[in-house]
XYZ file of C-alpha atoms in Angstrom:
730
model
C 0.000 0.000 0.000
C 1.142 3.530 -0.662
C 0.242 6.817 0.920
C -2.202 9.118 -0.789
C -0.862 11.969 -2.892
C -1.277 15.220 -0.973
C -0.784 17.589 -3.865
C -4.316 18.929 -3.469
C -3.652 20.255 0.024
C -3.128 23.938 0.560
C 0.083 25.118 2.112
C -2.051 27.539 4.105
C -4.381 24.873 5.479
C -4.069 24.681 9.278
C -2.821 21.325 10.526
C -3.663 21.952 14.179
C -5.762 24.384 16.150
C -8.653 26.176 14.507
C -10.031 24.919 11.202
C -10.835 28.098 9.328
C -12.318 28.584 5.863
C -9.295 28.892 3.647
C -8.431 30.665 0.446
C -5.499 28.598 -0.867
C -3.222 29.822 -3.586
C -3.514 28.333 -7.065
C -1.564 25.146 -7.673
C -1.440 22.075 -9.831
C -2.627 18.671 -8.674
C -0.848 16.081 -10.780
C -2.077 12.544 -11.446
C -0.075 9.369 -11.832
C 0.667 8.244 -8.288
C 2.482 4.907 -8.306
C 0.212 2.332 -6.724
C 0.504 -1.319 -5.830
C -1.422 -3.665 -8.095
C -4.861 -4.434 -6.668
C -5.907 -7.972 -5.869
C -8.852 -8.272 -8.225
C -8.410 -9.345 -11.851
C -9.282 -6.748 -14.462
C -12.404 -7.727 -16.344
C -12.415 -7.162 -20.107
C -16.022 -7.781 -21.065
C -16.954 -5.529 -23.998
C -19.979 -3.244 -23.658
C -21.398 -0.726 -26.089
C -20.866 2.702 -24.557
C -23.410 5.046 -26.090
C -26.818 3.519 -25.395
C -28.991 6.524 -26.081
C -27.457 8.386 -29.017
C -30.753 9.379 -30.566
C -29.501 10.421 -33.960
C -26.614 12.512 -32.637
C -23.184 12.072 -34.224
C -21.735 8.948 -32.608
C -18.452 9.166 -30.780
C -15.633 6.778 -31.556
C -15.924 3.480 -29.684
C -13.068 1.808 -27.872
C -12.610 -0.496 -30.850
C -12.104 2.548 -33.113
C -9.677 4.278 -30.765
C -6.905 6.009 -32.705
C -3.307 4.979 -32.204
C -2.460 8.510 -31.112
C -4.579 8.210 -27.983
C -4.380 4.609 -26.739
C -4.424 5.485 -23.054
C -7.383 7.847 -22.717
C -10.164 7.328 -20.165
C -12.859 5.801 -22.370
C -16.484 4.928 -21.690
C -15.318 1.345 -21.188
C -13.243 2.387 -18.196
C -16.351 3.462 -16.297
C -16.986 -0.243 -15.760
C -13.452 -0.738 -14.405
C -13.817 1.729 -11.542
C -13.825 0.496 -7.952
C -14.095 2.553 -4.794
C -14.271 2.139 -1.034
C -17.190 3.217 1.139
C -18.378 2.831 4.745
C -14.993 1.983 6.341
C -15.758 0.559 9.783
C -12.890 0.066 12.193
C -13.216 -2.639 14.851
C -13.752 -1.541 18.471
C -10.141 -2.427 19.350
C -8.657 -0.839 16.213
C -7.140 -4.055 14.818
C -9.222 -4.406 11.633
C -11.259 -2.412 9.148
C -14.254 -3.717 7.255
C -15.408 -1.675 4.290
C -17.722 -1.878 1.299
C -15.779 -2.459 -1.894
C -17.862 -1.102 -4.754
C -17.405 -2.330 -8.303
C -19.371 -2.098 -11.534
C -21.173 -5.254 -12.633
C -21.006 -5.174 -16.436
C -23.661 -7.762 -17.110
C -26.159 -6.435 -14.584
C -25.218 -2.786 -15.284
C -25.179 -2.171 -11.543
C -22.952 -0.734 -8.872
C -22.534 -3.610 -6.413
C -20.868 -3.839 -3.019
C -18.840 -6.590 -1.336
C -17.400 -6.541 2.180
C -13.622 -6.745 2.536
C -11.489 -6.739 5.687
C -8.040 -5.273 6.340
C -5.778 -6.378 9.194
C -3.896 -3.276 10.333
C -0.886 -5.133 11.771
C -0.128 -7.429 8.851
C -1.762 -5.429 6.079
C -3.675 -8.521 4.958
C -6.547 -7.536 2.685
C -9.127 -10.186 1.922
C -12.769 -10.652 0.918
C -15.282 -11.214 3.697
C -18.734 -11.212 2.061
C -18.790 -11.513 -1.731
C -20.913 -12.947 -4.521
C -24.664 -13.091 -4.721
C -26.478 -10.047 -3.403
C -24.821 -6.700 -2.831
C -23.809 -6.044 0.799
C -23.878 -2.695 2.612
C -23.971 -0.930 5.994
C -21.425 -3.018 7.955
C -21.492 -2.503 11.737
C -19.252 -4.184 14.342
C -20.857 -5.623 17.441
C -19.693 -3.951 20.685
C -17.467 -6.940 21.491
C -15.927 -6.932 18.005
C -16.756 -10.598 17.410
C -19.679 -10.178 14.995
C -20.539 -8.036 12.022
C -24.017 -6.820 11.130
C -24.752 -5.910 7.523
C -27.585 -5.462 5.062
C -28.056 -7.694 2.047
C -30.801 -9.395 0.081
C -31.763 -12.923 -0.905
C -33.989 -13.576 -3.910
C -34.805 -9.881 -4.024
C -35.874 -9.758 -0.357
C -33.920 -7.356 1.894
C -32.441 -8.895 4.998
C -30.237 -8.206 7.992
C -27.396 -10.676 8.445
C -24.840 -11.285 11.184
C -21.399 -12.685 10.418
C -19.364 -14.426 13.135
C -15.748 -13.402 12.559
C -14.205 -16.468 14.225
C -15.988 -18.985 12.004
C -16.668 -16.841 8.946
C -20.274 -18.031 8.915
C -23.273 -15.758 8.679
C -26.989 -16.133 9.163
C -30.087 -14.114 8.378
C -31.642 -12.303 11.328
C -34.814 -11.666 9.377
C -36.100 -11.032 5.869
C -38.239 -8.048 5.036
C -40.517 -6.782 2.310
C -38.790 -3.383 2.595
C -35.182 -2.590 3.414
C -34.563 -1.855 7.110
C -32.927 1.515 7.752
C -30.196 2.598 10.192
C -29.656 -0.747 11.981
C -27.665 -0.306 15.209
C -26.397 -2.650 17.961
C -27.494 -2.254 21.567
C -24.639 -1.534 24.014
C -24.706 -5.128 25.308
C -24.799 -6.578 21.790
C -28.029 -8.459 22.476
C -30.409 -6.505 20.245
C -30.530 -4.490 17.051
C -32.787 -1.492 16.542
C -33.786 -0.182 13.124
C -36.435 1.762 11.243
C -38.791 -0.040 8.864
C -41.640 1.026 6.625
C -45.024 -0.165 7.919
C -47.806 -0.228 5.302
C -51.038 1.573 6.116
C -54.543 1.390 4.755
C -54.830 3.529 1.601
C -57.715 5.985 1.398
C -60.712 4.842 -0.598
C -64.087 6.295 -1.550
C -65.579 3.304 -3.319
C -65.349 -0.457 -3.252
C -64.867 -1.826 -6.775
C -66.873 -4.864 -7.875
C -65.068 -8.169 -8.116
C -63.773 -8.915 -11.595
C -64.865 -12.205 -13.185
C -62.242 -14.929 -13.243
C -59.919 -14.405 -16.182
C -61.237 -10.901 -16.887
C -58.835 -8.264 -18.193
C -59.947 -5.288 -16.121
C -58.024 -2.092 -15.575
C -55.795 -1.833 -12.524
C -57.654 -0.403 -9.491
C -57.527 3.340 -8.987
C -54.894 4.771 -6.648
C -56.085 7.355 -4.133
C -53.732 9.745 -2.318
C -54.427 12.212 0.463
C -50.871 13.080 1.589
C -49.084 16.196 0.376
C -46.048 14.169 -0.664
C -47.402 11.231 -2.627
C -44.362 10.392 -4.728
C -40.627 10.753 -4.171
C -37.581 10.533 -6.367
C -36.076 7.056 -6.469
C -39.243 5.576 -4.955
C -41.957 6.628 -7.369
C -45.550 6.773 -6.157
C -45.542 6.135 -2.439
C -47.488 3.414 -0.722
C -49.577 4.422 2.256
C -47.602 3.958 5.468
C -44.777 5.358 7.618
C -41.387 4.372 9.023
C -41.538 2.941 12.534
C -38.937 1.737 15.023
C -38.332 -1.982 15.586
C -36.051 -4.050 17.759
C -34.775 -7.548 16.990
C -32.757 -10.109 18.923
C -29.155 -10.397 17.704
C -29.783 -14.154 17.528
C -32.634 -13.702 15.072
C -36.357 -14.149 15.391
C -39.348 -11.872 14.911
C -38.832 -8.092 14.931
C -40.895 -6.275 17.549
C -42.526 -2.994 16.555
C -41.972 -0.345 19.211
C -43.721 2.704 17.746
C -47.049 3.254 16.064
C -48.873 6.213 14.604
C -48.976 8.285 11.435
C -45.544 9.979 11.568
C -42.175 8.747 10.324
C -39.566 7.957 12.973
C -35.945 7.038 12.340
C -32.256 7.338 13.242
C -32.397 5.159 16.375
C -29.494 5.521 18.833
C -29.222 3.484 22.032
C -29.193 5.547 25.220
C -28.906 2.336 27.242
C -30.002 -1.268 26.736
C -33.625 -0.366 27.462
C -33.907 3.068 25.861
C -33.537 4.579 22.400
C -33.297 8.149 21.114
C -35.123 8.607 17.797
C -35.852 11.496 15.437
C -39.145 12.489 13.815
C -41.909 15.051 13.501
C -45.185 14.243 15.256
C -46.829 17.614 14.553
C -50.218 17.594 12.845
C -49.025 19.875 10.034
C -45.748 18.014 9.479
C -46.291 17.733 5.711
C -46.139 21.521 5.407
C -42.793 21.790 7.229
C -40.595 19.114 5.679
C -37.358 19.974 7.507
C -38.832 20.032 11.032
C -37.921 17.209 13.429
C -37.495 16.590 17.157
C -35.615 14.075 19.266
C -37.638 11.648 21.395
C -36.780 9.175 24.114
C -38.285 5.768 23.343
C -38.591 3.180 26.112
C -38.545 -0.439 24.953
C -40.653 -1.642 27.862
C -43.836 0.188 26.884
C -43.047 2.027 23.635
C -43.588 5.411 25.296
C -42.220 8.497 23.545
C -40.989 11.585 25.407
C -39.960 14.697 23.460
C -36.452 15.911 24.301
C -36.464 18.915 21.951
C -39.237 21.310 20.975
C -37.763 24.207 19.010
C -38.748 25.339 15.523
C -36.100 23.686 13.403
C -34.630 20.259 12.766
C -33.033 18.186 15.523
C -31.548 14.931 14.276
C -28.594 12.488 14.182
C -28.338 11.720 17.937
C -25.128 10.062 19.147
C -24.702 8.976 22.765
C -21.441 9.368 24.695
C -19.577 6.222 25.802
C -20.729 6.679 29.412
C -24.335 7.261 28.342
C -24.508 10.636 30.091
C -24.503 13.027 27.123
C -26.259 13.149 23.767
C -24.746 15.035 20.832
C -26.993 16.002 17.943
C -27.239 18.395 15.008
C -29.765 20.973 13.872
C -30.513 24.693 13.770
C -33.153 27.269 14.647
C -35.255 27.566 11.509
C -35.212 31.122 10.147
C -37.076 29.896 7.031
C -34.221 30.513 4.605
C -33.071 28.579 1.575
C -29.925 27.402 3.360
C -29.047 27.158 7.051
C -25.965 25.484 8.463
C -26.238 22.507 10.765
C -24.821 23.252 14.199
C -23.616 20.864 16.883
C -25.490 20.581 20.189
C -25.204 18.672 23.450
C -27.750 17.717 26.100
C -27.764 15.548 29.194
C -29.157 12.024 29.003
C -32.509 13.154 30.454
C -32.894 15.857 27.777
C -31.899 18.738 30.041
C -29.063 21.264 29.749
C -29.340 21.683 25.987
C -26.565 23.884 24.611
C -24.692 24.569 21.391
C -21.123 23.333 21.259
C -19.585 26.534 19.905
C -16.345 26.268 17.986
C -16.021 29.651 16.289
C -16.088 27.855 12.924
C -18.307 29.095 10.125
C -18.765 25.546 8.840
C -21.711 23.170 8.695
C -21.340 20.257 11.085
C -21.612 16.837 9.446
C -21.396 13.239 10.652
C -20.467 13.135 14.352
C -18.845 10.337 16.407
C -17.716 10.339 20.046
C -14.062 9.776 20.908
C -13.512 6.595 22.982
C -12.890 8.579 26.188
C -16.026 10.722 25.730
C -14.037 13.942 26.080
C -14.336 15.078 22.480
C -16.172 14.480 19.219
C -14.999 13.685 15.713
C -16.943 15.714 13.163
C -16.934 15.747 9.383
C -17.113 19.237 7.850
C -16.882 20.735 4.371
C -14.227 23.411 4.031
C -13.454 25.169 0.728
C -13.685 22.184 -1.594
C -12.287 19.685 0.901
C -13.841 17.504 3.602
C -12.064 17.803 6.915
C -12.232 15.503 9.907
C -12.234 17.669 13.014
C -11.690 16.699 16.630
C -13.770 19.053 18.808
C -13.360 19.082 22.567
C -16.382 19.631 24.809
C -15.066 23.164 25.347
C -15.064 23.858 21.625
C -11.357 23.529 20.897
C -10.791 22.284 17.337
C -8.013 20.223 15.815
C -7.838 19.133 12.167
C -7.244 15.375 12.129
C -7.426 14.879 8.343
C -8.258 17.148 5.437
C -8.557 14.642 2.588
C -11.787 12.765 3.255
C -13.908 12.009 0.213
C -13.783 10.138 -3.068
C -17.129 8.331 -2.976
C -18.875 10.472 -5.624
C -17.909 8.751 -8.865
C -19.700 10.681 -11.611
C -19.021 14.315 -10.723
C -16.525 15.810 -8.220
C -18.912 16.267 -5.294
C -17.579 16.247 -1.734
C -18.643 12.871 -0.327
C -16.922 10.580 2.161
C -17.182 8.649 5.423
C -15.223 7.666 8.546
C -15.397 5.644 11.761
C -13.565 5.675 15.104
C -12.554 2.965 17.568
C -14.636 2.644 20.735
C -11.843 1.612 23.115
C -8.352 2.856 23.987
C -6.669 5.664 22.114
C -8.601 6.606 18.969
C -7.842 5.180 15.551
C -9.840 6.480 12.601
C -10.639 4.750 9.322
C -11.816 6.946 6.472
C -12.294 7.168 2.722
C -9.450 9.187 1.257
C -9.952 11.539 -1.696
C -7.564 12.055 -4.580
C -7.694 13.845 -7.947
C -6.523 10.780 -9.865
C -8.512 7.925 -8.344
C -11.735 7.233 -6.428
C -11.869 6.559 -2.696
C -9.452 4.191 -1.029
C -9.340 3.254 2.663
C -6.985 5.250 4.874
C -6.208 5.174 8.578
C -4.960 7.772 11.038
C -4.939 8.348 14.802
C -2.773 8.445 17.894
C -1.837 4.763 17.630
C -0.864 4.675 13.963
C 0.752 6.652 11.200
C -1.544 8.177 8.605
C -1.461 5.897 5.602
C -3.573 4.616 2.727
C -4.294 0.894 2.976
C -5.795 0.029 -0.394
C -5.098 0.665 -4.063
C -8.351 -0.417 -5.647
C -7.699 1.048 -9.087
C -3.976 0.365 -9.446
C -4.597 -2.100 -12.281
C -6.286 0.521 -14.470
C -5.929 4.220 -13.732
C -2.121 4.583 -13.359
C -1.810 3.124 -16.868
C -4.032 5.810 -18.386
C -3.225 9.351 -19.389
C -5.565 11.168 -17.030
C -6.311 14.841 -16.758
C -4.203 16.944 -14.425
C -6.091 19.234 -12.080
C -5.186 22.839 -11.339
C -6.791 24.994 -8.659
C -7.468 28.682 -9.328
C -8.870 31.571 -7.315
C -11.044 34.029 -9.251
C -12.437 37.444 -8.341
C -16.117 37.685 -9.251
C -17.034 40.524 -11.583
C -20.050 41.168 -9.360
C -18.182 42.465 -6.317
C -14.695 40.975 -6.169
C -15.721 37.975 -4.049
C -13.147 35.168 -4.301
C -14.485 32.107 -6.104
C -12.631 28.799 -5.973
C -12.453 26.674 -9.117
C -10.537 23.770 -10.618
C -9.362 23.132 -14.172
C -8.895 19.634 -15.612
C -6.351 19.772 -18.419
C -6.431 17.056 -21.109
C -3.479 14.676 -21.454
C -2.155 16.489 -24.558
C -2.743 19.954 -23.119
C -0.579 22.932 -23.964
C -1.409 26.564 -23.151
C -1.822 27.738 -26.735
C -5.403 29.013 -26.600
C -6.708 26.324 -28.938
C -8.637 23.945 -26.682
C -12.402 23.867 -26.185
C -13.667 24.806 -22.717
C -16.421 22.922 -20.886
C -17.952 24.663 -17.866
C -19.442 21.988 -15.557
C -21.843 23.365 -12.908
C -22.752 21.527 -9.699
C -26.278 20.951 -8.479
C -27.900 21.675 -5.177
C -27.257 24.538 -5.420
C -26.199 24.204 -1.763
C -23.512 21.580 -2.340
C -19.781 21.655 -2.991
C -17.371 20.464 -5.645
C -13.729 19.688 -4.940
C -10.500 18.496 -6.591
C -11.450 14.818 -6.500
C -11.601 12.098 -9.121
C -14.737 12.160 -11.270
C -15.457 9.855 -14.202
C -17.381 12.506 -16.114
C -14.533 15.007 -15.840
C -12.034 12.403 -17.057
C -14.282 11.520 -19.998
C -14.434 15.172 -21.023
C -10.658 15.454 -20.734
C -10.180 12.327 -22.829
C -12.214 14.040 -25.552
C -9.862 17.001 -25.451
C -11.904 19.459 -23.358
C -10.374 21.754 -20.807
C -13.019 21.365 -18.108
C -13.575 23.869 -15.322
C -15.801 23.454 -12.270
C -16.326 25.959 -9.492
C -18.028 26.708 -6.202
C -19.991 29.896 -6.925
C -22.070 31.659 -4.303
C -24.669 29.311 -2.918
C -22.054 26.564 -2.500
C -21.391 25.074 0.917
C -17.995 24.988 2.605
C -17.312 28.743 2.536
C -19.426 29.932 5.441
C -23.131 30.456 5.943
C -23.258 33.953 4.404
C -21.604 32.696 1.211
C -24.250 29.983 0.816
C -27.110 32.296 1.803
C -26.097 34.941 -0.753
C -28.481 33.375 -3.272
C -31.445 33.213 -0.908
C -34.428 34.353 -3.005
C -31.864 35.419 -5.599
C -31.177 32.189 -7.464
C -30.070 32.271 -10.203
C -28.307 35.528 -9.413
C -24.804 36.274 -8.180
C -23.844 32.723 -9.099
C -24.193 33.648 -12.782
C -21.608 36.444 -12.442
C -19.339 34.147 -10.446
C -19.404 31.469 -13.148
C -18.819 33.893 -16.008
C -15.835 35.284 -14.128
C -14.405 31.764 -13.856
C -14.788 31.299 -17.621
C -13.053 34.635 -18.232
C -10.196 33.595 -15.936
C -9.568 30.387 -17.890
C -9.610 32.302 -21.175
C -7.154 34.817 -19.716
C -4.704 31.983 -19.012
C -4.609 31.316 -22.794
C -5.819 27.769 -22.229
C -8.899 27.802 -24.464
C -10.373 29.261 -27.622
C -13.109 31.818 -26.764
C -15.058 30.576 -29.796
C -15.131 27.026 -28.418
C -17.004 27.455 -25.119
C -19.535 24.884 -23.880
C -21.608 24.670 -20.711
C -23.467 21.917 -18.890
C -24.750 21.091 -15.424
C -27.238 18.870 -13.670
C -30.145 19.662 -11.335
C -29.224 23.043 -9.812
C -26.478 23.139 -12.434
C -29.145 22.478 -15.041
C -31.067 25.487 -13.758
C -27.962 27.647 -14.119
C -27.175 26.255 -17.575
C -30.654 27.186 -18.802
C -30.324 30.586 -17.126
C -26.907 31.193 -18.703
C -28.106 30.640 -22.278
C -30.888 33.138 -21.582
C -28.352 35.727 -20.428
C -25.513 35.315 -22.951
C -24.775 33.873 -26.380
C -21.053 33.362 -25.738
C -21.336 29.539 -25.568
C -21.268 27.523 -28.783
C -23.645 24.943 -27.304
C -25.184 23.951 -23.980
C -26.644 20.873 -22.308
C -29.082 21.404 -19.445
C -29.519 18.191 -17.467
C -32.547 17.494 -15.214
C -33.256 21.219 -14.685
C -35.965 23.212 -12.988
C -37.289 25.436 -15.762
C -40.398 26.851 -14.082
C -40.452 27.301 -10.306
C -44.248 27.627 -10.409
C -44.701 24.071 -11.663
C -41.808 22.780 -9.561
C -43.414 24.169 -6.393
C -46.692 22.416 -7.185
C -45.492 19.072 -8.558
C -41.947 18.212 -7.418
C -41.313 15.757 -4.604
C -39.877 18.611 -2.508
C -42.707 21.013 -3.379
C -43.332 21.919 0.264
C -39.696 22.918 0.727
C -39.646 25.037 -2.442
C -42.862 26.780 -1.367
C -41.992 27.317 2.315
C -38.224 27.858 2.329
C -37.153 28.657 -1.223
C -39.603 31.162 -2.720
C -41.690 31.832 0.414
C -44.745 32.977 -1.571
C -48.012 31.324 -2.557
C -47.652 30.713 -6.300
C -51.311 31.594 -6.932
C -50.947 34.869 -5.035
C -47.581 35.980 -6.397
C -46.711 34.038 -9.565
C -44.175 36.718 -10.518
C -41.962 35.678 -7.594
C -41.653 32.273 -9.227
C -41.503 33.444 -12.832
C -38.712 35.987 -12.407
C -36.313 33.301 -11.138
C -37.335 30.701 -13.712
C -35.218 30.062 -16.830
C -38.452 29.958 -18.836
C -38.643 33.745 -18.310
C -35.498 34.175 -20.454
C -36.277 31.657 -23.179
C -37.057 34.479 -25.613
C -33.388 35.501 -25.443
C -31.899 32.061 -26.151
C -29.924 31.586 -29.358
C -27.529 28.889 -28.091
C -28.109 25.321 -29.346
C -29.253 23.580 -26.169
C -29.659 19.892 -25.429
C -32.191 18.972 -22.712
C -31.913 15.695 -20.753
C -33.956 14.146 -17.948
C -34.657 10.755 -16.393
C -38.121 9.381 -17.111
C -38.656 8.572 -13.427
C -37.235 11.816 -12.075
C -39.632 13.234 -9.458
C -37.174 15.798 -8.048
C -37.150 17.844 -11.269
C -39.909 16.063 -13.192
C -39.814 15.448 -16.926
C -42.214 18.283 -17.671
C -39.634 20.774 -16.430
C -37.198 19.744 -19.173
C -40.024 19.420 -21.685
C -41.188 23.000 -21.119
C -37.761 24.310 -22.129
C -37.485 21.918 -25.059
C -40.918 22.872 -26.405
C -40.277 26.595 -25.972
C -36.977 26.296 -27.861
C -38.754 24.374 -30.608
C -41.360 27.137 -30.866
C -38.509 29.603 -31.318
C -36.672 27.381 -33.859
C -33.564 27.146 -31.671
C -31.489 24.003 -32.225
C -32.426 21.581 -29.471
C -32.954 17.917 -28.714
C -34.680 16.136 -25.837
C -33.210 13.017 -24.264
C -35.356 11.024 -21.860
C -33.461 8.259 -20.064
C -35.716 5.246 -19.435
C -36.224 4.198 -15.805
C -33.732 6.801 -14.559
C -34.528 8.810 -11.403
C -32.935 12.164 -10.608
C -29.633 10.351 -10.105
C -29.121 9.571 -13.782
C -25.628 8.184 -13.180
C -26.839 5.580 -10.662
C -26.137 2.882 -13.248
C -22.852 2.760 -15.192
C -24.479 2.696 -18.629
C -26.528 5.773 -17.750
C -23.419 7.674 -16.712
C -21.858 6.746 -20.063
C -24.982 7.704 -21.983
C -25.190 11.029 -20.187
C -21.603 12.157 -20.798
C -21.306 10.758 -24.330
C -24.535 12.369 -25.463
C -23.397 15.705 -24.037
C -20.123 15.449 -25.935
C -21.904 14.219 -29.057
C -24.120 17.308 -28.937
C -21.186 19.642 -28.394
C -19.254 18.104 -31.304
C -21.998 19.314 -33.644
C -21.250 22.918 -32.770
C -17.487 22.831 -32.255
C -15.788 25.210 -34.664
C -12.682 23.018 -34.792
C -13.780 19.412 -34.224
C -10.754 18.073 -36.076
C -8.488 19.261 -33.247
C -10.202 16.992 -30.718
C -9.017 13.538 -29.780
C -11.568 10.734 -29.926
C -11.851 8.678 -26.742
């Protein structure tokens, strides 16, 4: 195993003491780290890359790859990618179990196996492989068993593996997947949340169809505000409830009942849980509201521990059971509000914010083994940091390179775990610009090192893009905007390359200098690709993210155009060869951009919101858009919705614009994309509509969809490139 390349770190990043939002100087992040060969055998099963090229000029396939570019990152290589997730260190710190994700070519699925690493010997071996995909590993308190989720014959199940014998058994099978399973302190029980079906509303009893009759399916009646959700489709009647199950198997016992969802169970002691939910009568109208409740196993009684207006969630109990840490904020009804870290005593009293002086959102939180501090994941200027925060608010940066689990685009996404005994040892997913997540370890008992090299058989042998960080002053007011440039393998600063501006979604999310398959595909095609964190992005303080509150799209447009100007000023790209794309919130901005300027040769807006009026009345997060985003009744003030909708600028569009959406997208439903497509058709602007069958909002959730998405974007752009002969085929 080799250590991770640290070229992406800022020389100004604090290593100890306060973790402050940084503004690092520009630098290059080079790829090509020498890695040990991974254990798995490279699979060479051929697959057709472009599945949905609906009449667009096809890109060269791997079989047609020119001799001049034999080592580019092709569509085929998407299926070669592996990455680590959910690294779980044993209570004593001797071993790490993690989910090893790979791409199943035949099933066109991202699957997960469980592997284990021995920290002393470095042995790295499979633990649970084959058959169904495994996820959510969790060590028992004694470190002798491993709980995980899987499925058998399509039925979700919870399984327990005995480490000494290597044998596992099914605790129970379910019709729906259990959520957030967690061991009791004594290791005797497992608590989890599970969907419990309810009786659907009905106004009429249909007559019984004759045997063999071909009648229409029965009508479906809904009376909930949210009746469908992205990735789930139309929702069945019912709610999530809390269950407990013996660690030796048997029948799960339902602890809670009622009409409200409850989840995130955490054991306060062997007889008591802390859970999160919203029991208010008008809960559908306030989708972010939640409280923490004490749940007694003996009688199922619920006692509210919090009662403020705002979310309270993610409870974690200290090792001695005396203190509960949790996250949340006082709801000021704004588009974005940062999660803060709070503490309370085990009886719910003495609630207080754990103040650190950091202007950062608090993420996943885990207690240190001695209960004197907390480990907290936080986004900071394009990076994910692991912070150690004492109970007095003193902060130390433990690691600043978490991430690597977002494969398609360079979103900040990662995970970690901490030992429960002795001096702390931390396992985490480590981010890098030239490869997806590997497993790393750090802590007071070990040197910081990377333990796996999951892509050493593929990526080091390819000519990947190199990544450069830049700092740009926005033309709006001089605000510093952080961005990254991926330079193609044959790059030279001669002003001849095409530029692709890739815009993140959210918009309250964050990009970073991490490996992303889509970015590498663009680079392999010869694009200089730039991605940025304009205003509205997280990781730069609450005011930075809130700058677009009721002003989106707004300042972010100026920020992005300034980034494009900065790349042009470096003489990297041809100003006549500019292209723009983005998904979700980035799709909104792409559609807004082509309504504001004609400087781009072509655009591709992916799964956008085009009309906030229809989004607020039909999307799966309609209540949030109405209450927190626009904060107006659409029937009373339609102008408030229209003036921030890209459809308001469609009369200005002259840029050829591709529109793409998943056919089962309920976050930004198909009719959002179709409104823009139809309007462009009315105006005789070059456009095409791509609907991806069966795809939810996460189009890239299957490898072939990720390929289809990026290759169709590039196929569209190639139509309008003024110098297509200068590009390298993948």
